[in-house]
Amino acid sequence: MQYKKYGGTYAVRIDLNEEIMQSLKALCEQEDIHLAQVDAIGAANRAVIGVYDLEKQAYHREELSGFMEITSLAGNVTRMNGEAYLHLHGTLADQNHALHGGHIIEMTVGATCEMFVRTLPGEVTRARDQALGINLIAL
Amino acid sequence: MQYKKYGGTYAVRIDLNEEIMQSLKALCEQEDIHLAQVDAIGAANRAVIGVYDLEKQAYHREELSGFMEITSLAGNVTRMNGEAYLHLHGTLADQNHALHGGHIIEMTVGATCEMFVRTLPGEVTRARDQALGINLIAL
Amino acid sequence: MQYKKYGGTYAVRIDLNEEIMQSLKALCEQEDIHLAQVDAIGAANRAVIGVYDLEKQAYHREELSGFMEITSLAGNVTRMNGEAYLHLHGTLADQNHALHGGHIIEMTVGATCEMFVRTLPGEVTRARDQALGINLIAL
Protein backbone atom coordinates (compact mmCIF):
# COMPACT_ATOMS: atom_id res chain seq x y z
CA MET A 1 0.00 0.00 0.00
CA GLN A 2 1.08 3.53 -0.83
CA TYR A 3 -0.82 6.67 0.10
CA LYS A 4 -0.56 10.43 0.13
CA LYS A 5 -2.85 13.16 1.42
CA TYR A 6 -4.21 15.90 -0.84
CA GLY A 7 -6.26 18.42 1.12
CA GLY A 8 -8.39 16.27 3.43
CA THR A 9 -8.39 13.30 1.05
CA TYR A 10 -6.00 10.35 0.95
CA ALA A 11 -5.25 8.87 -2.45
CA VAL A 12 -4.40 5.22 -1.78
CA ARG A 13 -2.91 2.49 -3.94
CA ILE A 14 -3.33 -1.05 -2.62
CA ASP A 15 -1.17 -3.65 -4.35
CA LEU A 16 -1.46 -7.19 -5.76
CA ASN A 17 -2.50 -9.77 -3.14
CA GLU A 18 -3.00 -7.22 -0.36
CA GLU A 19 -6.32 -7.59 1.45
CA ILE A 20 -8.27 -4.34 1.12
CA MET A 21 -10.06 -4.27 4.51
CA GLN A 22 -6.80 -4.91 6.38
CA SER A 23 -4.99 -2.29 4.32
CA LEU A 24 -7.66 0.34 4.91
CA LYS A 25 -7.74 -0.49 8.64
CA ALA A 26 -3.95 -0.04 8.78
CA LEU A 27 -4.23 3.32 7.00
CA CYS A 28 -6.87 4.49 9.49
CA GLU A 29 -4.66 3.49 12.43
CA GLN A 30 -1.49 5.02 10.99
CA GLU A 31 -3.21 8.28 10.11
CA ASP A 32 -5.69 8.36 13.02
CA ILE A 33 -8.72 8.63 10.72
CA HIS A 34 -12.00 8.82 12.68
CA LEU A 35 -14.58 9.66 10.02
CA ALA A 36 -14.27 9.27 6.27
CA GLN A 37 -16.07 8.49 3.06
CA VAL A 38 -14.42 5.75 0.96
CA ASP A 39 -14.56 5.13 -2.80
CA ALA A 40 -12.45 2.78 -4.87
CA ILE A 41 -12.09 0.94 -8.15
CA GLY A 42 -9.56 -1.70 -9.21
CA ALA A 43 -9.23 -5.44 -9.66
CA ALA A 44 -9.63 -8.35 -7.23
CA ASN A 45 -8.61 -12.00 -7.34
CA ARG A 46 -10.61 -13.10 -4.31
CA ALA A 47 -13.55 -11.76 -2.32
CA VAL A 48 -15.98 -12.81 0.36
CA ILE A 49 -19.26 -10.93 0.09
CA GLY A 50 -22.50 -11.20 2.00
CA VAL A 51 -26.19 -10.35 1.80
CA TYR A 52 -27.78 -9.84 5.22
CA ASP A 53 -30.81 -11.87 6.27
CA LEU A 54 -32.61 -9.82 8.90
CA GLU A 55 -34.64 -12.80 10.17
CA LYS A 56 -31.63 -15.06 10.68
CA GLN A 57 -29.45 -12.06 11.60
CA ALA A 58 -26.67 -13.55 9.50
CA TYR A 59 -25.01 -12.96 6.14
CA HIS A 60 -25.54 -15.29 3.18
CA ARG A 61 -21.93 -15.51 2.15
CA GLU A 62 -20.46 -16.01 -1.30
CA GLU A 63 -16.79 -16.59 -1.93
CA LEU A 64 -15.45 -15.47 -5.29
CA SER A 65 -12.13 -16.03 -7.00
CA GLY A 66 -10.51 -15.45 -10.39
CA PHE A 67 -9.70 -12.22 -12.21
CA MET A 68 -12.41 -9.68 -11.38
CA GLU A 69 -12.88 -5.95 -11.88
CA ILE A 70 -13.97 -3.97 -8.84
CA THR A 71 -16.72 -1.99 -10.56
CA SER A 72 -17.61 -0.14 -7.37
CA LEU A 73 -16.44 -0.15 -3.77
CA ALA A 74 -17.91 2.45 -1.44
CA GLY A 75 -18.66 3.09 2.18
CA ASN A 76 -17.35 4.71 5.30
CA VAL A 77 -14.95 4.75 8.22
CA THR A 78 -16.43 5.37 11.66
CA ARG A 79 -15.37 4.36 15.21
CA MET A 80 -16.38 1.52 17.51
CA ASN A 81 -14.75 0.46 20.78
CA GLY A 82 -11.91 2.93 20.24
CA GLU A 83 -11.00 1.48 16.84
CA ALA A 84 -11.60 2.34 13.22
CA TYR A 85 -14.70 0.51 11.94
CA LEU A 86 -15.00 -0.12 8.20
CA HIS A 87 -18.25 -0.56 6.32
CA LEU A 88 -17.92 -1.13 2.59
CA HIS A 89 -20.21 -2.49 -0.11
CA GLY A 90 -19.11 -3.36 -3.59
CA THR A 91 -19.72 -4.92 -6.97
CA LEU A 92 -17.37 -7.14 -8.97
CA ALA A 93 -17.39 -8.22 -12.63
CA ASP A 94 -15.93 -11.66 -13.38
CA GLN A 95 -14.29 -12.99 -16.56
CA ASN A 96 -17.69 -14.04 -17.92
CA HIS A 97 -18.90 -10.47 -17.38
CA ALA A 98 -21.26 -11.66 -14.65
CA LEU A 99 -21.69 -9.27 -11.73
CA HIS A 100 -21.54 -10.09 -8.03
CA GLY A 101 -22.02 -7.79 -5.08
CA GLY A 102 -22.89 -7.19 -1.47
CA HIS A 103 -21.43 -6.32 1.90
CA ILE A 104 -17.66 -6.71 1.70
CA ILE A 105 -16.20 -9.16 4.21
CA GLU A 106 -12.84 -9.67 2.46
CA MET A 107 -11.36 -8.57 -0.85
CA THR A 108 -7.88 -9.24 -2.16
CA VAL A 109 -6.34 -7.05 -4.85
CA GLY A 110 -5.90 -8.72 -8.24
CA ALA A 111 -3.76 -6.06 -9.96
CA THR A 112 -4.23 -2.70 -8.29
CA CYS A 113 -6.83 -0.89 -6.22
CA GLU A 114 -7.16 2.90 -6.37
CA MET A 115 -9.00 4.36 -3.42
CA PHE A 116 -9.96 7.79 -2.13
CA VAL A 117 -10.49 8.21 1.61
CA ARG A 118 -12.12 11.61 2.15
CA THR A 119 -11.87 12.55 5.81
CA LEU A 120 -14.60 14.56 7.51
CA PRO A 121 -14.03 16.81 10.53
CA GLY A 122 -15.65 14.89 13.39
CA GLU A 123 -16.22 11.48 14.82
CA VAL A 124 -19.12 9.07 14.43
CA THR A 125 -19.41 6.01 16.64
CA ARG A 126 -21.41 2.80 16.32
CA ALA A 127 -23.49 0.87 18.80
CA ARG A 128 -24.96 -2.63 18.59
CA ASP A 129 -28.65 -2.71 17.72
CA GLN A 130 -30.00 -5.94 19.22
CA ALA A 131 -33.23 -5.91 17.19
CA LEU A 132 -31.36 -5.69 13.87
CA GLY A 133 -28.23 -7.58 14.88
CA ILE A 134 -25.98 -4.96 13.32
CA ASN A 135 -23.83 -2.03 14.46
CA LEU A 136 -25.64 1.24 13.72
CA ILE A 137 -24.01 4.63 13.43
CA ALA A 138 -25.11 7.13 16.09
CA LEU A 139 -25.52 10.72 14.88
CA MET B 1 -33.69 9.35 9.98
CA GLN B 2 -30.81 10.91 11.90
CA TYR B 3 -28.26 13.30 10.43
CA LYS B 4 -25.42 15.60 11.37
CA LYS B 5 -23.25 17.98 9.37
CA TYR B 6 -19.46 17.64 9.23
CA GLY B 7 -17.91 20.45 7.23
CA GLY B 8 -20.15 20.78 4.17
CA THR B 9 -21.21 17.11 4.29
CA TYR B 10 -24.21 15.55 6.00
CA ALA B 11 -23.79 12.05 7.38
CA VAL B 12 -27.27 10.52 7.32
CA ARG B 13 -28.71 7.35 8.80
CA ILE B 14 -32.05 6.25 7.39
CA ASP B 15 -33.84 3.58 9.40
CA LEU B 16 -35.76 0.34 8.87
CA ASN B 17 -38.85 0.75 6.67
CA GLU B 18 -38.20 4.43 5.89
CA GLU B 19 -38.42 5.25 2.20
CA ILE B 20 -35.08 6.70 1.06
CA MET B 21 -36.27 9.22 -1.55
CA GLN B 22 -38.82 10.71 0.87
CA SER B 23 -36.23 10.85 3.66
CA LEU B 24 -33.65 12.57 1.46
CA LYS B 25 -36.27 15.03 0.20
CA ALA B 26 -37.19 15.86 3.82
CA LEU B 27 -33.52 16.40 4.67
CA CYS B 28 -33.12 18.77 1.71
CA GLU B 29 -36.16 20.78 2.79
CA GLN B 30 -35.20 20.92 6.47
CA GLU B 31 -31.62 21.94 5.69
CA ASP B 32 -32.35 24.02 2.56
CA ILE B 33 -29.95 21.99 0.40
CA HIS B 34 -29.82 23.28 -3.20
CA LEU B 35 -26.93 21.38 -4.74
CA ALA B 36 -25.31 18.19 -3.47
CA GLN B 37 -23.61 14.95 -4.42
CA VAL B 38 -25.16 11.86 -2.80
CA ASP B 39 -23.58 8.47 -2.01
CA ALA B 40 -24.96 5.68 0.14
CA ILE B 41 -24.77 2.01 1.04
CA GLY B 42 -27.06 -0.10 3.21
CA ALA B 43 -29.84 -2.65 2.95
CA ALA B 44 -33.29 -2.48 1.35
CA ASN B 45 -36.41 -4.62 1.67
CA ARG B 46 -38.28 -3.10 -1.29
CA ALA B 47 -37.36 -1.07 -4.35
CA VAL B 48 -38.86 0.15 -7.60
CA ILE B 49 -36.22 0.68 -10.25
CA GLY B 50 -36.42 1.66 -13.89
CA VAL B 51 -34.49 1.59 -17.14
CA TYR B 52 -35.43 4.42 -19.49
CA ASP B 53 -36.62 3.70 -23.01
CA LEU B 54 -35.87 6.80 -25.06
CA GLU B 55 -38.24 5.81 -27.90
CA LYS B 56 -41.22 5.23 -25.62
CA GLN B 57 -40.08 7.99 -23.26
CA ALA B 58 -40.98 5.75 -20.34
CA TYR B 59 -39.23 3.64 -17.74
CA HIS B 60 -39.30 -0.17 -17.84
CA ARG B 61 -40.07 -0.71 -14.19
CA GLU B 62 -39.08 -3.59 -11.96
CA GLU B 63 -40.34 -4.02 -8.43
CA LEU B 64 -38.07 -5.86 -6.02
CA SER B 65 -38.64 -7.16 -2.52
CA GLY B 66 -36.89 -9.31 0.07
CA PHE B 67 -33.62 -8.76 1.94
CA MET B 68 -31.23 -6.90 -0.35
CA GLU B 69 -27.90 -5.14 0.04
CA ILE B 70 -27.65 -1.67 -1.47
CA THR B 71 -24.31 -2.18 -3.20
CA SER B 72 -24.28 1.36 -4.59
CA LEU B 73 -26.61 4.35 -4.49
CA ALA B 74 -25.35 7.57 -6.04
CA GLY B 75 -26.56 10.75 -7.62
CA ASN B 76 -27.40 14.35 -6.95
CA VAL B 77 -29.69 16.97 -5.50
CA THR B 78 -30.58 19.91 -7.74
CA ARG B 79 -33.61 22.26 -7.93
CA MET B 80 -36.74 22.29 -10.05
CA ASN B 81 -39.85 24.47 -9.62
CA GLY B 82 -38.50 25.82 -6.34
CA GLU B 83 -38.11 22.36 -4.79
CA ALA B 84 -35.30 19.91 -4.20
CA TYR B 85 -35.08 17.45 -7.09
CA LEU B 86 -33.46 14.06 -6.45
CA HIS B 87 -31.78 11.93 -9.09
CA LEU B 88 -30.31 8.65 -7.83
CA HIS B 89 -29.21 5.44 -9.50
CA GLY B 90 -28.36 2.28 -7.65
CA THR B 91 -27.59 -1.41 -7.59
CA LEU B 92 -28.97 -4.05 -5.24
CA ALA B 93 -27.85 -7.61 -4.45
CA ASP B 94 -30.58 -10.08 -3.50
CA GLN B 95 -30.43 -13.20 -1.32
CA ASN B 96 -29.43 -15.31 -4.34
CA HIS B 97 -26.56 -12.89 -4.95
CA ALA B 98 -28.20 -11.71 -8.16
CA LEU B 99 -27.77 -8.02 -8.94
CA HIS B 100 -30.46 -5.54 -9.98
CA GLY B 101 -30.11 -1.88 -10.82
CA GLY B 102 -31.30 1.23 -12.52
CA HIS B 103 -32.90 4.61 -11.92
CA ILE B 104 -34.30 4.66 -8.39
CA ILE B 105 -38.03 5.36 -8.18
CA GLU B 106 -38.53 4.05 -4.61
CA MET B 107 -36.34 2.24 -2.10
CA THR B 108 -37.27 1.23 1.42
CA VAL B 109 -34.60 0.57 4.04
CA GLY B 110 -34.20 -3.08 5.08
CA ALA B 111 -31.90 -2.63 8.07
CA THR B 112 -30.01 0.66 7.79
CA CYS B 113 -28.90 3.07 5.11
CA GLU B 114 -25.74 5.16 5.56
CA MET B 115 -25.60 8.17 3.28
CA PHE B 116 -23.32 11.12 2.65
CA VAL B 117 -24.83 14.29 1.20
CA ARG B 118 -21.95 16.53 0.15
CA THR B 119 -23.27 20.04 -0.46
CA LEU B 120 -21.73 22.25 -3.13
CA PRO B 121 -21.78 26.07 -3.02
CA GLY B 122 -24.30 27.01 -5.68
CA GLU B 123 -27.57 26.08 -7.27
CA VAL B 124 -28.32 23.99 -10.35
CA THR B 125 -31.81 23.91 -11.81
CA ARG B 126 -33.51 21.51 -14.21
CA ALA B 127 -35.70 22.09 -17.22
CA ARG B 128 -37.86 19.68 -19.21
CA ASP B 129 -36.29 18.51 -22.47
CA GLN B 130 -39.18 17.62 -24.77
CA ALA B 131 -37.07 15.65 -27.23
CA LEU B 132 -35.71 13.37 -24.51
CA GLY B 133 -38.70 13.41 -22.19
CA ILE B 134 -36.53 13.99 -19.12
CA ASN B 135 -35.53 16.89 -16.89
CA LEU B 136 -32.00 18.03 -17.78
CA ILE B 137 -29.71 20.00 -15.51
CA ALA B 138 -28.84 23.48 -16.82
CA LEU B 139 -25.23 24.60 -16.18
CA MET C 1 -21.12 18.93 -22.78
CA GLN C 2 -21.82 21.72 -20.31
CA TYR C 3 -19.98 22.27 -17.05
CA LYS C 4 -19.59 24.70 -14.20
CA LYS C 5 -17.33 24.77 -11.16
CA TYR C 6 -18.72 24.90 -7.60
CA GLY C 7 -15.92 25.16 -5.06
CA GLY C 8 -13.33 22.65 -6.26
CA THR C 9 -15.92 20.45 -7.97
CA TYR C 10 -17.11 20.55 -11.58
CA ALA C 11 -20.73 19.62 -12.22
CA VAL C 12 -20.79 18.25 -15.76
CA ARG C 13 -23.63 17.38 -18.13
CA ILE C 14 -22.66 15.21 -21.10
CA ASP C 15 -25.27 15.03 -23.85
CA LEU C 16 -26.92 12.45 -26.11
CA ASN C 17 -24.43 10.58 -28.34
CA GLU C 18 -21.34 12.22 -26.82
CA GLU C 19 -18.64 9.74 -25.81
CA ILE C 20 -17.96 10.09 -22.10
CA MET C 21 -14.20 9.38 -22.03
CA GLN C 22 -13.55 11.89 -24.80
CA SER C 23 -15.75 14.49 -23.12
CA LEU C 24 -14.03 14.06 -19.75
CA LYS C 25 -10.60 14.20 -21.41
CA ALA C 26 -11.60 17.47 -23.12
CA LEU C 27 -12.80 18.92 -19.80
CA CYS C 28 -9.48 18.00 -18.15
CA GLU C 29 -7.53 19.70 -20.95
CA GLN C 30 -9.70 22.82 -21.04
CA GLU C 31 -9.62 23.23 -17.26
CA ASP C 32 -6.08 21.89 -16.69
CA ILE C 33 -7.25 19.24 -14.20
CA HIS C 34 -4.36 17.16 -12.84
CA LEU C 35 -5.94 15.14 -10.05
CA ALA C 36 -9.61 14.44 -9.47
CA GLN C 37 -12.17 11.96 -8.24
CA VAL C 38 -14.98 11.23 -10.71
CA ASP C 39 -18.56 10.04 -10.08
CA ALA C 40 -21.45 9.92 -12.50
CA ILE C 41 -24.87 8.49 -13.27
CA GLY C 42 -26.95 8.69 -16.42
CA ALA C 43 -27.93 6.66 -19.45
CA ALA C 44 -25.86 5.08 -22.23
CA ASN C 45 -26.72 3.70 -25.65
CA ARG C 46 -23.35 2.03 -26.31
CA ALA C 47 -20.40 0.91 -24.21
CA VAL C 48 -17.23 -1.12 -24.49
CA ILE C 49 -16.23 -2.61 -21.15
CA GLY C 50 -13.44 -4.95 -20.15
CA VAL C 51 -12.36 -7.37 -17.44
CA TYR C 52 -8.59 -7.66 -17.13
CA ASP C 53 -6.89 -11.04 -17.40
CA LEU C 54 -3.60 -10.74 -15.54
CA GLU C 55 -2.10 -13.86 -17.17
CA LYS C 56 -2.84 -12.74 -20.72
CA GLN C 57 -2.31 -9.09 -19.77
CA ALA C 58 -5.33 -8.21 -21.86
CA TYR C 59 -8.95 -7.17 -21.35
CA HIS C 60 -11.84 -9.53 -22.10
CA ARG C 61 -13.97 -7.03 -23.94
CA GLU C 62 -17.74 -6.84 -24.16
CA GLU C 63 -19.57 -4.44 -26.41
CA LEU C 64 -23.02 -3.35 -25.30
CA SER C 65 -25.76 -1.41 -27.07
CA GLY C 66 -29.37 -0.41 -26.54
CA PHE C 67 -30.98 1.78 -23.89
CA MET C 68 -29.06 1.33 -20.64
CA GLU C 69 -28.95 3.09 -17.29
CA ILE C 70 -25.49 3.99 -15.97
CA THR C 71 -26.01 2.68 -12.44
CA SER C 72 -22.51 3.68 -11.37
CA LEU C 73 -19.48 5.27 -13.01
CA ALA C 74 -16.54 6.09 -10.80
CA GLY C 75 -12.81 6.57 -10.90
CA ASN C 76 -10.10 9.15 -11.18
CA VAL C 77 -8.11 11.60 -13.26
CA THR C 78 -4.32 11.45 -12.92
CA ARG C 79 -1.43 12.34 -15.28
CA MET C 80 0.73 10.29 -17.63
CA ASN C 81 3.17 11.56 -20.26
CA GLY C 82 2.04 15.14 -19.67
CA GLU C 83 -1.60 14.36 -20.37
CA ALA C 84 -4.74 13.71 -18.36
CA TYR C 85 -5.17 9.97 -17.80
CA LEU C 86 -8.68 8.66 -17.10
CA HIS C 87 -9.47 5.49 -15.18
CA LEU C 88 -13.16 4.72 -14.77
CA HIS C 89 -15.12 1.61 -13.86
CA GLY C 90 -18.86 1.30 -14.18
CA THR C 91 -22.02 -0.75 -14.17
CA LEU C 92 -24.90 -0.60 -16.62
CA ALA C 93 -28.48 -1.95 -16.45
CA ASP C 94 -30.04 -2.98 -19.76
CA GLN C 95 -33.71 -3.09 -20.80
CA ASN C 96 -34.05 -6.61 -19.42
CA HIS C 97 -32.74 -5.32 -16.09
CA ALA C 98 -29.56 -7.38 -16.51
CA LEU C 99 -26.39 -5.74 -15.20
CA HIS C 100 -23.05 -5.42 -16.98
CA GLY C 101 -19.85 -3.89 -15.72
CA GLY C 102 -16.11 -3.54 -15.77
CA HIS C 103 -13.30 -1.24 -16.81
CA ILE C 104 -14.73 1.44 -19.11
CA ILE C 105 -13.12 1.60 -22.54
CA GLU C 106 -15.88 3.60 -24.26
CA MET C 107 -19.33 4.78 -23.25
CA THR C 108 -21.74 6.88 -25.29
CA VAL C 109 -24.50 8.87 -23.63
CA GLY C 110 -28.04 7.58 -24.25
CA ALA C 111 -30.03 10.50 -22.81
CA THR C 112 -27.91 12.47 -20.34
CA CYS C 113 -24.92 11.88 -18.09
CA GLU C 114 -24.53 13.86 -14.84
CA MET C 115 -20.99 13.84 -13.52
CA PHE C 116 -19.07 15.36 -10.63
CA VAL C 117 -15.33 15.90 -11.05
CA ARG C 118 -13.92 16.74 -7.63
CA THR C 119 -10.43 18.19 -8.04
CA LEU C 120 -7.74 17.55 -5.43
CA PRO C 121 -4.81 19.91 -4.79
CA GLY C 122 -1.84 18.05 -6.24
CA GLU C 123 -0.69 15.84 -9.06
CA VAL C 124 -0.44 12.06 -9.30
CA THR C 125 1.37 10.44 -12.18
CA ARG C 126 1.33 6.90 -13.57
CA ALA C 127 4.10 4.59 -14.69
CA ARG C 128 3.96 1.33 -16.62
CA ASP C 129 4.29 -1.77 -14.44
CA GLN C 130 5.75 -4.46 -16.70
CA ALA C 131 4.86 -7.35 -14.39
CA LEU C 132 1.17 -6.38 -14.30
CA GLY C 133 0.91 -4.86 -17.77
CA ILE C 134 -0.96 -1.83 -16.46
CA ASN C 135 -0.22 1.80 -15.60
CA LEU C 136 0.04 2.18 -11.81
CA ILE C 137 -0.35 5.42 -9.92
CA ALA C 138 2.80 6.55 -8.07
CA LEU C 139 2.21 8.13 -4.66
mmCIF file of N, CA, C and O in Angstrom, chain B residues 51-56, chain C residues 44-45 65-69 93-95 110:
data_model
loop_
_atom_site.group_PDB
_atom_site.id
_atom_site.type_symbol
_atom_site.label_atom_id
_atom_site.label_comp_id
_atom_site.label_asym_id
_atom_site.label_seq_id
_atom_site.Cartn_x
_atom_site.Cartn_y
_atom_site.Cartn_z
ATOM 1 N N VAL B 51 -35.456 1.357 -16.055
ATOM 2 C CA VAL B 51 -34.492 1.586 -17.139
ATOM 3 C C VAL B 51 -35.254 2.355 -18.212
ATOM 4 O O VAL B 51 -36.321 1.923 -18.660
ATOM 5 N N TYR B 52 -34.708 3.513 -18.594
ATOM 6 C CA TYR B 52 -35.428 4.422 -19.490
ATOM 7 C C TYR B 52 -35.373 3.950 -20.933
ATOM 8 O O TYR B 52 -34.306 3.564 -21.427
ATOM 9 N N ASP B 53 -36.525 4.000 -21.588
ATOM 10 C CA ASP B 53 -36.620 3.696 -23.014
ATOM 11 C C ASP B 53 -36.843 5.026 -23.726
ATOM 12 O O ASP B 53 -37.908 5.635 -23.602
ATOM 13 N N LEU B 54 -35.834 5.476 -24.445
ATOM 14 C CA LEU B 54 -35.872 6.803 -25.061
ATOM 15 C C LEU B 54 -36.940 6.895 -26.152
ATOM 16 O O LEU B 54 -37.508 7.963 -26.367
ATOM 17 N N GLU B 55 -37.218 5.775 -26.844
ATOM 18 C CA GLU B 55 -38.242 5.810 -27.899
ATOM 19 C C GLU B 55 -39.636 5.952 -27.310
ATOM 20 O O GLU B 55 -40.437 6.755 -27.778
ATOM 21 N N LYS B 56 -39.898 5.166 -26.266
ATOM 22 C CA LYS B 56 -41.223 5.226 -25.623
ATOM 23 C C LYS B 56 -41.309 6.364 -24.607
ATOM 24 O O LYS B 56 -42.368 6.660 -24.084
ATOM 25 N N ALA C 44 -26.777 5.331 -21.116
ATOM 26 C CA ALA C 44 -25.860 5.076 -22.234
ATOM 27 C C ALA C 44 -26.609 4.344 -23.334
ATOM 28 O O ALA C 44 -27.590 3.644 -23.067
ATOM 29 N N ASN C 45 -26.135 4.507 -24.574
ATOM 30 C CA ASN C 45 -26.722 3.696 -25.654
ATOM 31 C C ASN C 45 -25.673 2.779 -26.288
ATOM 32 O O ASN C 45 -25.993 1.970 -27.154
ATOM 33 N N SER C 65 -24.988 -2.477 -26.444
ATOM 34 C CA SER C 65 -25.756 -1.405 -27.070
ATOM 35 C C SER C 65 -27.216 -1.506 -26.669
ATOM 36 O O SER C 65 -27.641 -2.508 -26.093
ATOM 37 N N GLY C 66 -27.970 -0.476 -26.968
ATOM 38 C CA GLY C 66 -29.370 -0.411 -26.541
ATOM 39 C C GLY C 66 -29.518 0.571 -25.400
ATOM 40 O O GLY C 66 -28.526 1.084 -24.897
ATOM 41 N N PHE C 67 -30.727 0.848 -24.991
ATOM 42 C CA PHE C 67 -30.975 1.781 -23.891
ATOM 43 C C PHE C 67 -30.504 1.178 -22.576
ATOM 44 O O PHE C 67 -30.959 0.106 -22.180
ATOM 45 N N MET C 68 -29.594 1.832 -21.909
ATOM 46 C CA MET C 68 -29.059 1.332 -20.639
ATOM 47 C C MET C 68 -28.964 2.471 -19.629
ATOM 48 O O MET C 68 -28.663 3.611 -19.985
ATOM 49 N N GLU C 69 -29.204 2.144 -18.370
ATOM 50 C CA GLU C 69 -28.949 3.086 -17.288
ATOM 51 C C GLU C 69 -27.497 2.916 -16.821
ATOM 52 O O GLU C 69 -27.029 1.781 -16.665
ATOM 53 N N ALA C 93 -27.287 -1.086 -16.474
ATOM 54 C CA ALA C 93 -28.481 -1.945 -16.448
ATOM 55 C C ALA C 93 -29.152 -1.854 -17.807
ATOM 56 O O ALA C 93 -29.445 -0.753 -18.273
ATOM 57 N N ASP C 94 -29.402 -3.022 -18.437
ATOM 58 C CA ASP C 94 -30.039 -2.984 -19.757
ATOM 59 C C ASP C 94 -31.566 -3.085 -19.626
ATOM 60 O O ASP C 94 -32.112 -3.126 -18.524
ATOM 61 N N GLN C 95 -32.246 -3.098 -20.777
ATOM 62 C CA GLN C 95 -33.711 -3.086 -20.802
ATOM 63 C C GLN C 95 -34.329 -4.333 -20.169
ATOM 64 O O GLN C 95 -35.489 -4.333 -19.784
ATOM 65 N N GLY C 110 -26.770 7.983 -23.650
ATOM 66 C CA GLY C 110 -28.036 7.579 -24.247
ATOM 67 C C GLY C 110 -29.161 8.574 -24.022
ATOM 68 O O GLY C 110 -30.178 8.523 -24.717
#
